[in-house]
Amino acid sequence: EIVLTQSPATLSLSPGERATLSCRASQSVSSYLAWYQQKSGQAPRLLIYGASNRATGIPARFSGSGSGTDFTLTISSLEPEDYAVYYCQHRSNWPLWTFGQGTRVEIK
Amino acid sequence: EVQLLESGGVLVQPGGSLRLSCAASGFTFGSYAMTWVRQAPGKGLEWVSTISGSGGSTHYADSVKGRFTISRDNPKNTLYLQMNSLRAGDTAVYYCAVWSGPFDYWGQGTLVTVSS
């Protein structure tokens, strides 16, 4: 089973600051990694798939990078609507997909 | 427009059974694998089960294997999750989802509470 470890657990930042979220896989997932955003009471929303491809309608301030075991989600300048929980998910071992435990981005 | 609408979540006693449904529309249902994901209160996302487009292949997380059964009715565009021998640890919002690269849609979720 592939385990995804996200860090940090919580990120406290002010609007306009840059957010850098990390996701590390216990073994290589190539580029089969996705990032989701989840706000309270809502279903997750896909941000990034294939490690670096933005999903439809996702603003350019969101970007993903990495391959193999180390991945990063970057929000270049935080907007008020970006405060949420972010999950990474691997899609390399159909269909035994797993999620990371999440990173909460909160207002500082 | 793609829509996924879950139903069937209720309060059930430990050891009880429940069947969740997910009505799909707006896409060719039988062409896609479908998945159930759950989220316990205040916790993260947990993959539960996936079924292939034809229904011929099913997969389960270890935490539900032997207790839950995923199935689908392609003519009715409906996904199911039969949940037996329910435990307190199964309490969660259950989402049905479909994803294939950028094609990624989730329902709004249905709450299952297992408690006496």
CSV table of N, CA, C and O in Angstrom, one decimal, chain A residues 11-106:
chain,number,residue,atom,x,y,z
A,11,LEU,N,-1.0,25.3,8.0
A,11,LEU,CA,-0.2,26.3,7.5
A,11,LEU,C,-0.9,27.6,7.8
A,11,LEU,O,-2.1,27.8,7.4
A,12,SER,N,-0.3,28.5,8.6
A,12,SER,CA,-1.0,29.8,8.9
A,12,SER,C,-0.3,30.9,8.1
A,12,SER,O,0.9,31.2,8.3
A,13,LEU,N,-1.1,31.5,7.2
A,13,LEU,CA,-0.6,32.5,6.3
A,13,LEU,C,-1.6,33.7,6.2
A,13,LEU,O,-2.8,33.5,6.3
A,14,SER,N,-1.1,34.8,5.8
A,14,SER,CA,-1.9,36.0,5.5
A,14,SER,C,-2.3,36.0,4.1
A,14,SER,O,-1.6,35.5,3.2
A,15,PRO,N,-3.4,36.7,3.8
A,15,PRO,CA,-3.8,36.9,2.3
A,15,PRO,C,-2.6,37.5,1.6
A,15,PRO,O,-2.0,38.5,2.1
A,16,GLY,N,-2.4,37.1,0.4
A,16,GLY,CA,-1.3,37.6,-0.5
A,16,GLY,C,0.0,36.8,-0.3
A,16,GLY,O,0.9,37.0,-1.2
A,17,GLU,N,0.1,36.1,0.7
A,17,GLU,CA,1.3,35.3,0.9
A,17,GLU,C,1.3,34.0,0.0
A,17,GLU,O,0.3,33.6,-0.5
A,18,ARG,N,2.5,33.5,-0.1
A,18,ARG,CA,2.7,32.2,-0.9
A,18,ARG,C,2.6,31.0,0.0
A,18,ARG,O,3.1,31.0,1.1
A,19,ALA,N,1.8,30.0,-0.5
A,19,ALA,CA,1.6,28.8,0.3
A,19,ALA,C,2.3,27.7,-0.4
A,19,ALA,O,2.1,27.5,-1.7
A,20,THR,N,3.1,26.9,0.3
A,20,THR,CA,3.8,25.7,-0.3
A,20,THR,C,3.4,24.5,0.6
A,20,THR,O,3.8,24.4,1.7
A,21,LEU,N,2.7,23.6,-0.1
A,21,LEU,CA,2.3,22.3,0.6
A,21,LEU,C,3.0,21.2,0.0
A,21,LEU,O,3.2,21.1,-1.2
A,22,SER,N,3.4,20.2,0.9
A,22,SER,CA,4.2,19.1,0.4
A,22,SER,C,3.4,17.8,0.6
A,22,SER,O,2.6,17.6,1.5
A,23,CYS,N,3.7,16.8,-0.3
A,23,CYS,CA,3.1,15.5,-0.3
A,23,CYS,C,4.2,14.5,-0.7
A,23,CYS,O,4.8,14.7,-1.7
A,24,ARG,N,4.5,13.6,0.2
A,24,ARG,CA,5.6,12.6,0.0
A,24,ARG,C,5.0,11.2,-0.1
A,24,ARG,O,4.2,10.8,0.8
A,25,ALA,N,5.3,10.4,-1.1
A,25,ALA,CA,4.8,9.1,-1.3
A,25,ALA,C,5.8,8.1,-0.7
A,25,ALA,O,7.0,8.3,-0.9
A,26,SER,N,5.3,7.0,-0.2
A,26,SER,CA,6.2,5.9,0.4
A,26,SER,C,6.9,5.2,-0.7
A,26,SER,O,8.0,4.5,-0.4
A,27,GLN,N,6.5,5.2,-1.9
A,27,GLN,CA,7.1,4.7,-3.1
A,27,GLN,C,6.7,5.5,-4.3
A,27,GLN,O,5.7,6.2,-4.2
A,28,SER,N,7.4,5.3,-5.4
A,28,SER,CA,7.2,6.1,-6.5
A,28,SER,C,5.8,6.0,-7.1
A,28,SER,O,5.3,4.8,-7.2
A,29,VAL,N,5.1,7.1,-7.4
A,29,VAL,CA,3.8,7.1,-8.0
A,29,VAL,C,3.9,7.8,-9.4
A,29,VAL,O,2.9,8.2,-10.0
A,30,SER,N,5.2,7.9,-9.9
A,30,SER,CA,5.4,8.5,-11.2
A,30,SER,C,4.8,9.9,-11.1
A,30,SER,O,5.1,10.7,-10.2
A,31,SER,N,3.9,10.3,-12.0
A,31,SER,CA,3.3,11.6,-12.0
A,31,SER,C,1.8,11.4,-11.7
A,31,SER,O,1.0,12.3,-12.0
A,32,TYR,N,1.4,10.2,-11.2
A,32,TYR,CA,0.0,9.9,-11.0
A,32,TYR,C,-0.5,10.5,-9.6
A,32,TYR,O,-0.8,9.7,-8.7
A,33,LEU,N,-0.4,11.8,-9.5
A,33,LEU,CA,-0.8,12.5,-8.3
A,33,LEU,C,-1.8,13.6,-8.5
A,33,LEU,O,-1.6,14.4,-9.5
A,34,ALA,N,-2.8,13.7,-7.7
A,34,ALA,CA,-3.8,14.7,-7.8
A,34,ALA,C,-3.8,15.5,-6.5
A,34,ALA,O,-3.4,15.0,-5.4
A,35,TRP,N,-4.3,16.8,-6.6
A,35,TRP,CA,-4.5,17.6,-5.4
A,35,TRP,C,-6.0,18.1,-5.4
A,35,TRP,O,-6.5,18.4,-6.4
A,36,TYR,N,-6.6,18.0,-4.2
A,36,TYR,CA,-7.9,18.5,-4.0
A,36,TYR,C,-8.0,19.6,-2.9
A,36,TYR,O,-7.2,19.6,-2.0
A,37,GLN,N,-9.0,20.4,-3.1
A,37,GLN,CA,-9.3,21.4,-2.1
A,37,GLN,C,-10.7,21.1,-1.5
A,37,GLN,O,-11.6,20.7,-2.2
A,38,GLN,N,-10.8,21.1,-0.2
A,38,GLN,CA,-12.1,20.9,0.4
A,38,GLN,C,-12.4,22.0,1.5
A,38,GLN,O,-11.6,22.2,2.4
A,39,LYS,N,-13.5,22.6,1.3
A,39,LYS,CA,-14.0,23.6,2.2
A,39,LYS,C,-15.1,22.9,3.1
A,39,LYS,O,-15.7,21.9,2.7
A,40,SER,N,-15.3,23.5,4.3
A,40,SER,CA,-16.2,22.9,5.3
A,40,SER,C,-17.6,22.6,4.7
A,40,SER,O,-18.2,23.5,4.1
A,41,GLY,N,-18.0,21.4,4.9
A,41,GLY,CA,-19.4,21.0,4.4
A,41,GLY,C,-19.5,20.8,2.9
A,41,GLY,O,-20.6,20.6,2.4
A,42,GLN,N,-18.4,20.8,2.2
A,42,GLN,CA,-18.5,20.6,0.8
A,42,GLN,C,-17.7,19.4,0.3
A,42,GLN,O,-16.8,18.9,1.1
A,43,ALA,N,-18.0,18.9,-0.8
A,43,ALA,CA,-17.2,17.8,-1.4
A,43,ALA,C,-15.8,18.3,-1.9
A,43,ALA,O,-15.7,19.5,-2.1
A,44,PRO,N,-14.9,17.5,-2.0
A,44,PRO,CA,-13.6,17.9,-2.5
A,44,PRO,C,-13.7,18.4,-3.9
A,44,PRO,O,-14.5,17.9,-4.7
A,45,ARG,N,-12.8,19.3,-4.3
A,45,ARG,CA,-12.7,19.8,-5.7
A,45,ARG,C,-11.3,19.6,-6.2
A,45,ARG,O,-10.3,19.9,-5.6
A,46,LEU,N,-11.3,19.0,-7.4
A,46,LEU,CA,-10.0,18.7,-8.0
A,46,LEU,C,-9.3,20.0,-8.4
A,46,LEU,O,-9.9,20.9,-9.1
A,47,LEU,N,-8.1,20.1,-8.0
A,47,LEU,CA,-7.2,21.3,-8.4
A,47,LEU,C,-6.2,20.9,-9.5
A,47,LEU,O,-6.1,21.6,-10.5
A,48,ILE,N,-5.5,19.8,-9.2
A,48,ILE,CA,-4.4,19.4,-10.0
A,48,ILE,C,-4.5,17.9,-10.3
A,48,ILE,O,-4.8,17.2,-9.4
A,49,TYR,N,-4.2,17.5,-11.5
A,49,TYR,CA,-4.1,16.1,-11.8
A,49,TYR,C,-2.8,15.8,-12.6
A,49,TYR,O,-2.2,16.8,-13.2
A,50,GLY,N,-2.3,14.6,-12.6
A,50,GLY,CA,-1.1,14.3,-13.3
A,50,GLY,C,0.1,15.2,-12.7
A,50,GLY,O,1.0,15.5,-13.5
A,51,ALA,N,0.0,15.4,-11.5
A,51,ALA,CA,1.1,16.2,-10.7
A,51,ALA,C,1.2,17.7,-11.0
A,51,ALA,O,1.5,18.5,-10.1
A,52,SER,N,0.9,18.1,-12.3
A,52,SER,CA,1.1,19.5,-12.6
A,52,SER,C,0.1,20.1,-13.5
A,52,SER,O,0.3,21.2,-14.0
A,53,ASN,N,-1.0,19.4,-13.8
A,53,ASN,CA,-2.0,19.9,-14.8
A,53,ASN,C,-3.2,20.5,-14.0
A,53,ASN,O,-3.8,19.8,-13.2
A,54,ARG,N,-3.4,21.7,-14.2
A,54,ARG,CA,-4.6,22.4,-13.6
A,54,ARG,C,-5.9,21.8,-14.1
A,54,ARG,O,-6.0,21.7,-15.4
A,55,ALA,N,-6.8,21.6,-13.3
A,55,ALA,CA,-8.2,21.1,-13.7
A,55,ALA,C,-8.9,22.3,-14.3
A,55,ALA,O,-8.5,23.5,-14.1
A,56,THR,N,-10.0,22.0,-14.9
A,56,THR,CA,-10.8,23.0,-15.6
A,56,THR,C,-11.3,24.1,-14.6
A,56,THR,O,-11.8,23.7,-13.5
A,57,GLY,N,-11.1,25.4,-14.9
A,57,GLY,CA,-11.6,26.4,-14.1
A,57,GLY,C,-10.7,26.8,-12.9
A,57,GLY,O,-11.1,27.7,-12.1
A,58,ILE,N,-9.6,26.1,-12.7
A,58,ILE,CA,-8.8,26.4,-11.5
A,58,ILE,C,-7.8,27.6,-11.9
A,58,ILE,O,-7.1,27.6,-12.9
A,59,PRO,N,-7.8,28.6,-11.0
A,59,PRO,CA,-7.0,29.8,-11.2
A,59,PRO,C,-5.5,29.5,-11.4
A,59,PRO,O,-5.0,28.5,-10.8
A,60,ALA,N,-4.8,30.3,-12.1
A,60,ALA,CA,-3.4,30.1,-12.4
A,60,ALA,C,-2.5,30.2,-11.2
A,60,ALA,O,-1.3,29.8,-11.2
A,61,ARG,N,-3.1,30.8,-10.1
A,61,ARG,CA,-2.2,30.9,-8.9
A,61,ARG,C,-2.0,29.5,-8.2
A,61,ARG,O,-1.1,29.4,-7.4
A,62,PHE,N,-2.7,28.5,-8.6
A,62,PHE,CA,-2.5,27.2,-8.2
A,62,PHE,C,-1.5,26.4,-9.1
A,62,PHE,O,-1.8,26.4,-10.3
A,63,SER,N,-0.5,25.8,-8.6
A,63,SER,CA,0.4,25.1,-9.5
A,63,SER,C,0.9,23.8,-8.7
A,63,SER,O,1.1,23.9,-7.5
A,64,GLY,N,1.1,22.8,-9.5
A,64,GLY,CA,1.7,21.6,-8.9
A,64,GLY,C,3.0,21.2,-9.6
A,64,GLY,O,3.2,21.4,-10.7
A,65,SER,N,3.8,20.5,-8.8
A,65,SER,CA,5.1,20.1,-9.3
A,65,SER,C,5.5,18.8,-8.6
A,65,SER,O,5.0,18.4,-7.6
A,66,GLY,N,6.5,18.1,-9.2
A,66,GLY,CA,7.1,16.9,-8.6
A,66,GLY,C,6.8,15.7,-9.5
A,66,GLY,O,6.0,15.7,-10.4
A,67,SER,N,7.5,14.7,-9.1
A,67,SER,CA,7.3,13.3,-9.7
A,67,SER,C,8.1,12.3,-8.8
A,67,SER,O,8.9,12.7,-8.0
A,68,GLY,N,7.7,11.1,-9.0
A,68,GLY,CA,8.3,10.0,-8.2
A,68,GLY,C,7.7,10.0,-6.8
A,68,GLY,O,6.6,9.5,-6.6
A,69,THR,N,8.4,10.5,-5.8
A,69,THR,CA,7.9,10.5,-4.4
A,69,THR,C,7.7,11.8,-3.8
A,69,THR,O,7.1,11.9,-2.7
A,70,ASP,N,8.1,12.9,-4.4
A,70,ASP,CA,8.0,14.2,-3.8
A,70,ASP,C,7.2,15.2,-4.6
A,70,ASP,O,7.6,15.4,-5.8
A,71,PHE,N,6.2,15.8,-4.0
A,71,PHE,CA,5.3,16.6,-4.8
A,71,PHE,C,5.0,17.9,-4.0
A,71,PHE,O,5.0,17.9,-2.7
A,72,THR,N,4.7,19.0,-4.7
A,72,THR,CA,4.4,20.3,-4.1
A,72,THR,C,3.2,20.9,-4.7
A,72,THR,O,3.1,20.9,-6.0
A,73,LEU,N,2.3,21.4,-3.9
A,73,LEU,CA,1.2,22.3,-4.4
A,73,LEU,C,1.6,23.7,-3.9
A,73,LEU,O,1.8,23.9,-2.7
A,74,THR,N,1.6,24.7,-4.9
A,74,THR,CA,1.9,26.0,-4.5
A,74,THR,C,0.8,26.9,-4.9
A,74,THR,O,0.2,26.8,-6.0
A,75,ILE,N,0.4,27.8,-3.9
A,75,ILE,CA,-0.6,28.8,-4.2
A,75,ILE,C,0.2,30.1,-4.1
A,75,ILE,O,0.7,30.5,-3.1
A,76,SER,N,0.3,30.8,-5.3
A,76,SER,CA,1.3,31.9,-5.4
A,76,SER,C,1.0,33.1,-4.5
A,76,SER,O,1.8,33.8,-4.0
A,77,SER,N,-0.3,33.4,-4.4
A,77,SER,CA,-0.8,34.5,-3.6
A,77,SER,C,-2.1,34.2,-3.1
A,77,SER,O,-3.1,34.2,-3.8
A,78,LEU,N,-2.2,34.0,-1.8
A,78,LEU,CA,-3.5,33.5,-1.2
A,78,LEU,C,-4.6,34.5,-1.3
A,78,LEU,O,-4.4,35.7,-0.9
A,79,GLU,N,-5.7,34.0,-1.7
A,79,GLU,CA,-7.0,34.8,-1.8
A,79,GLU,C,-7.8,34.3,-0.6
A,79,GLU,O,-7.7,33.2,-0.1
A,80,PRO,N,-8.8,35.1,-0.2
A,80,PRO,CA,-9.6,34.7,1.0
A,80,PRO,C,-10.3,33.4,0.8
A,80,PRO,O,-10.5,32.6,1.7
A,81,GLU,N,-10.7,33.1,-0.5
A,81,GLU,CA,-11.4,31.8,-0.8
A,81,GLU,C,-10.5,30.6,-0.8
A,81,GLU,O,-11.0,29.5,-0.9
A,82,ASP,N,-9.2,30.8,-0.6
A,82,ASP,CA,-8.3,29.7,-0.7
A,82,ASP,C,-8.1,29.0,0.7
A,82,ASP,O,-7.4,27.9,0.8
A,83,TYR,N,-8.6,29.6,1.7
A,83,TYR,CA,-8.4,29.0,3.1
A,83,TYR,C,-9.3,27.7,3.2
A,83,TYR,O,-10.6,27.9,3.1
A,84,ALA,N,-8.7,26.6,3.3
A,84,ALA,CA,-9.4,25.3,3.2
A,84,ALA,C,-8.4,24.2,3.6
A,84,ALA,O,-7.3,24.5,4.0
A,85,VAL,N,-8.9,23.0,3.4
A,85,VAL,CA,-8.0,21.8,3.6
A,85,VAL,C,-7.6,21.2,2.2
A,85,VAL,O,-8.5,21.2,1.4
A,86,TYR,N,-6.4,20.9,2.1
A,86,TYR,CA,-5.9,20.4,0.8
A,86,TYR,C,-5.4,18.9,1.0
A,86,TYR,O,-4.7,18.6,1.9
A,87,TYR,N,-5.8,18.1,0.1
A,87,TYR,CA,-5.4,16.7,0.1
A,87,TYR,C,-4.7,16.3,-1.2
A,87,TYR,O,-5.1,16.7,-2.3
A,88,CYS,N,-3.7,15.5,-1.0
A,88,CYS,CA,-3.1,14.8,-2.2
A,88,CYS,C,-3.6,13.4,-2.3
A,88,CYS,O,-4.1,12.8,-1.3
A,89,GLN,N,-3.6,12.9,-3.5
A,89,GLN,CA,-4.2,11.6,-3.8
A,89,GLN,C,-3.3,10.9,-4.9
A,89,GLN,O,-3.1,11.6,-5.9
A,90,HIS,N,-2.9,9.7,-4.7
A,90,HIS,CA,-2.2,9.0,-5.8
A,90,HIS,C,-3.2,8.2,-6.6
A,90,HIS,O,-4.2,7.7,-6.1
A,91,ARG,N,-2.9,8.1,-7.9
A,91,ARG,CA,-3.7,7.3,-8.8
A,91,ARG,C,-2.8,6.4,-9.6
A,91,ARG,O,-3.1,6.0,-10.7
A,92,SER,N,-1.8,5.8,-9.0
A,92,SER,CA,-0.8,5.0,-9.7
A,92,SER,C,-1.1,3.6,-9.6
A,92,SER,O,-0.6,2.8,-10.4
A,93,ASN,N,-1.9,3.1,-8.7
A,93,ASN,CA,-2.1,1.7,-8.5
A,93,ASN,C,-3.6,1.4,-8.5
A,93,ASN,O,-4.2,1.1,-7.5
A,94,TRP,N,-4.2,1.5,-9.7
A,94,TRP,CA,-5.6,1.3,-9.8
A,94,TRP,C,-6.1,0.0,-9.2
A,94,TRP,O,-5.5,-1.0,-9.5
A,95,PRO,N,-7.2,0.1,-8.5
A,95,PRO,CA,-7.8,1.3,-8.0
A,95,PRO,C,-7.6,1.5,-6.5
A,95,PRO,O,-8.4,2.1,-5.8
A,96,LEU,N,-6.4,1.0,-6.0
A,96,LEU,CA,-6.1,1.1,-4.6
A,96,LEU,C,-5.6,2.5,-4.3
A,96,LEU,O,-4.4,2.7,-3.8
A,97,TRP,N,-6.4,3.5,-4.6
A,97,TRP,CA,-6.0,4.9,-4.4
A,97,TRP,C,-6.0,5.2,-2.9
A,97,TRP,O,-6.9,4.7,-2.2
A,98,THR,N,-5.1,6.1,-2.5
A,98,THR,CA,-5.1,6.6,-1.1
A,98,THR,C,-4.9,8.1,-1.1
A,98,THR,O,-4.4,8.6,-2.1
A,99,PHE,N,-5.4,8.7,0.0
A,99,PHE,CA,-5.2,10.1,0.2
A,99,PHE,C,-4.2,10.4,1.2
A,99,PHE,O,-4.0,9.6,2.2
A,100,GLY,N,-3.6,11.6,1.2
A,100,GLY,CA,-2.8,12.1,2.3
A,100,GLY,C,-3.7,12.5,3.4
A,100,GLY,O,-5.0,12.6,3.2
A,101,GLN,N,-3.2,12.8,4.5
A,101,GLN,CA,-4.0,13.2,5.7
A,101,GLN,C,-4.5,14.6,5.7
A,101,GLN,O,-5.3,15.0,6.5
A,102,GLY,N,-4.0,15.4,4.7
A,102,GLY,CA,-4.5,16.8,4.6
A,102,GLY,C,-3.6,17.8,5.2
A,102,GLY,O,-2.9,17.6,6.2
A,103,THR,N,-3.6,19.0,4.6
A,103,THR,CA,-3.0,20.2,5.1
A,103,THR,C,-4.0,21.3,5.2
A,103,THR,O,-4.7,21.6,4.2
A,104,ARG,N,-4.2,21.8,6.4
A,104,ARG,CA,-5.2,22.9,6.6
A,104,ARG,C,-4.4,24.3,6.4
A,104,ARG,O,-3.4,24.5,7.0
A,105,VAL,N,-5.0,25.1,5.5
A,105,VAL,CA,-4.4,26.4,5.3
A,105,VAL,C,-5.4,27.4,6.0
A,105,VAL,O,-6.5,27.5,5.6
A,106,GLU,N,-4.8,28.1,7.0
A,106,GLU,CA,-5.7,28.9,7.8
A,106,GLU,C,-5.1,30.4,7.8
A,106,GLU,O,-4.0,30.6,7.5
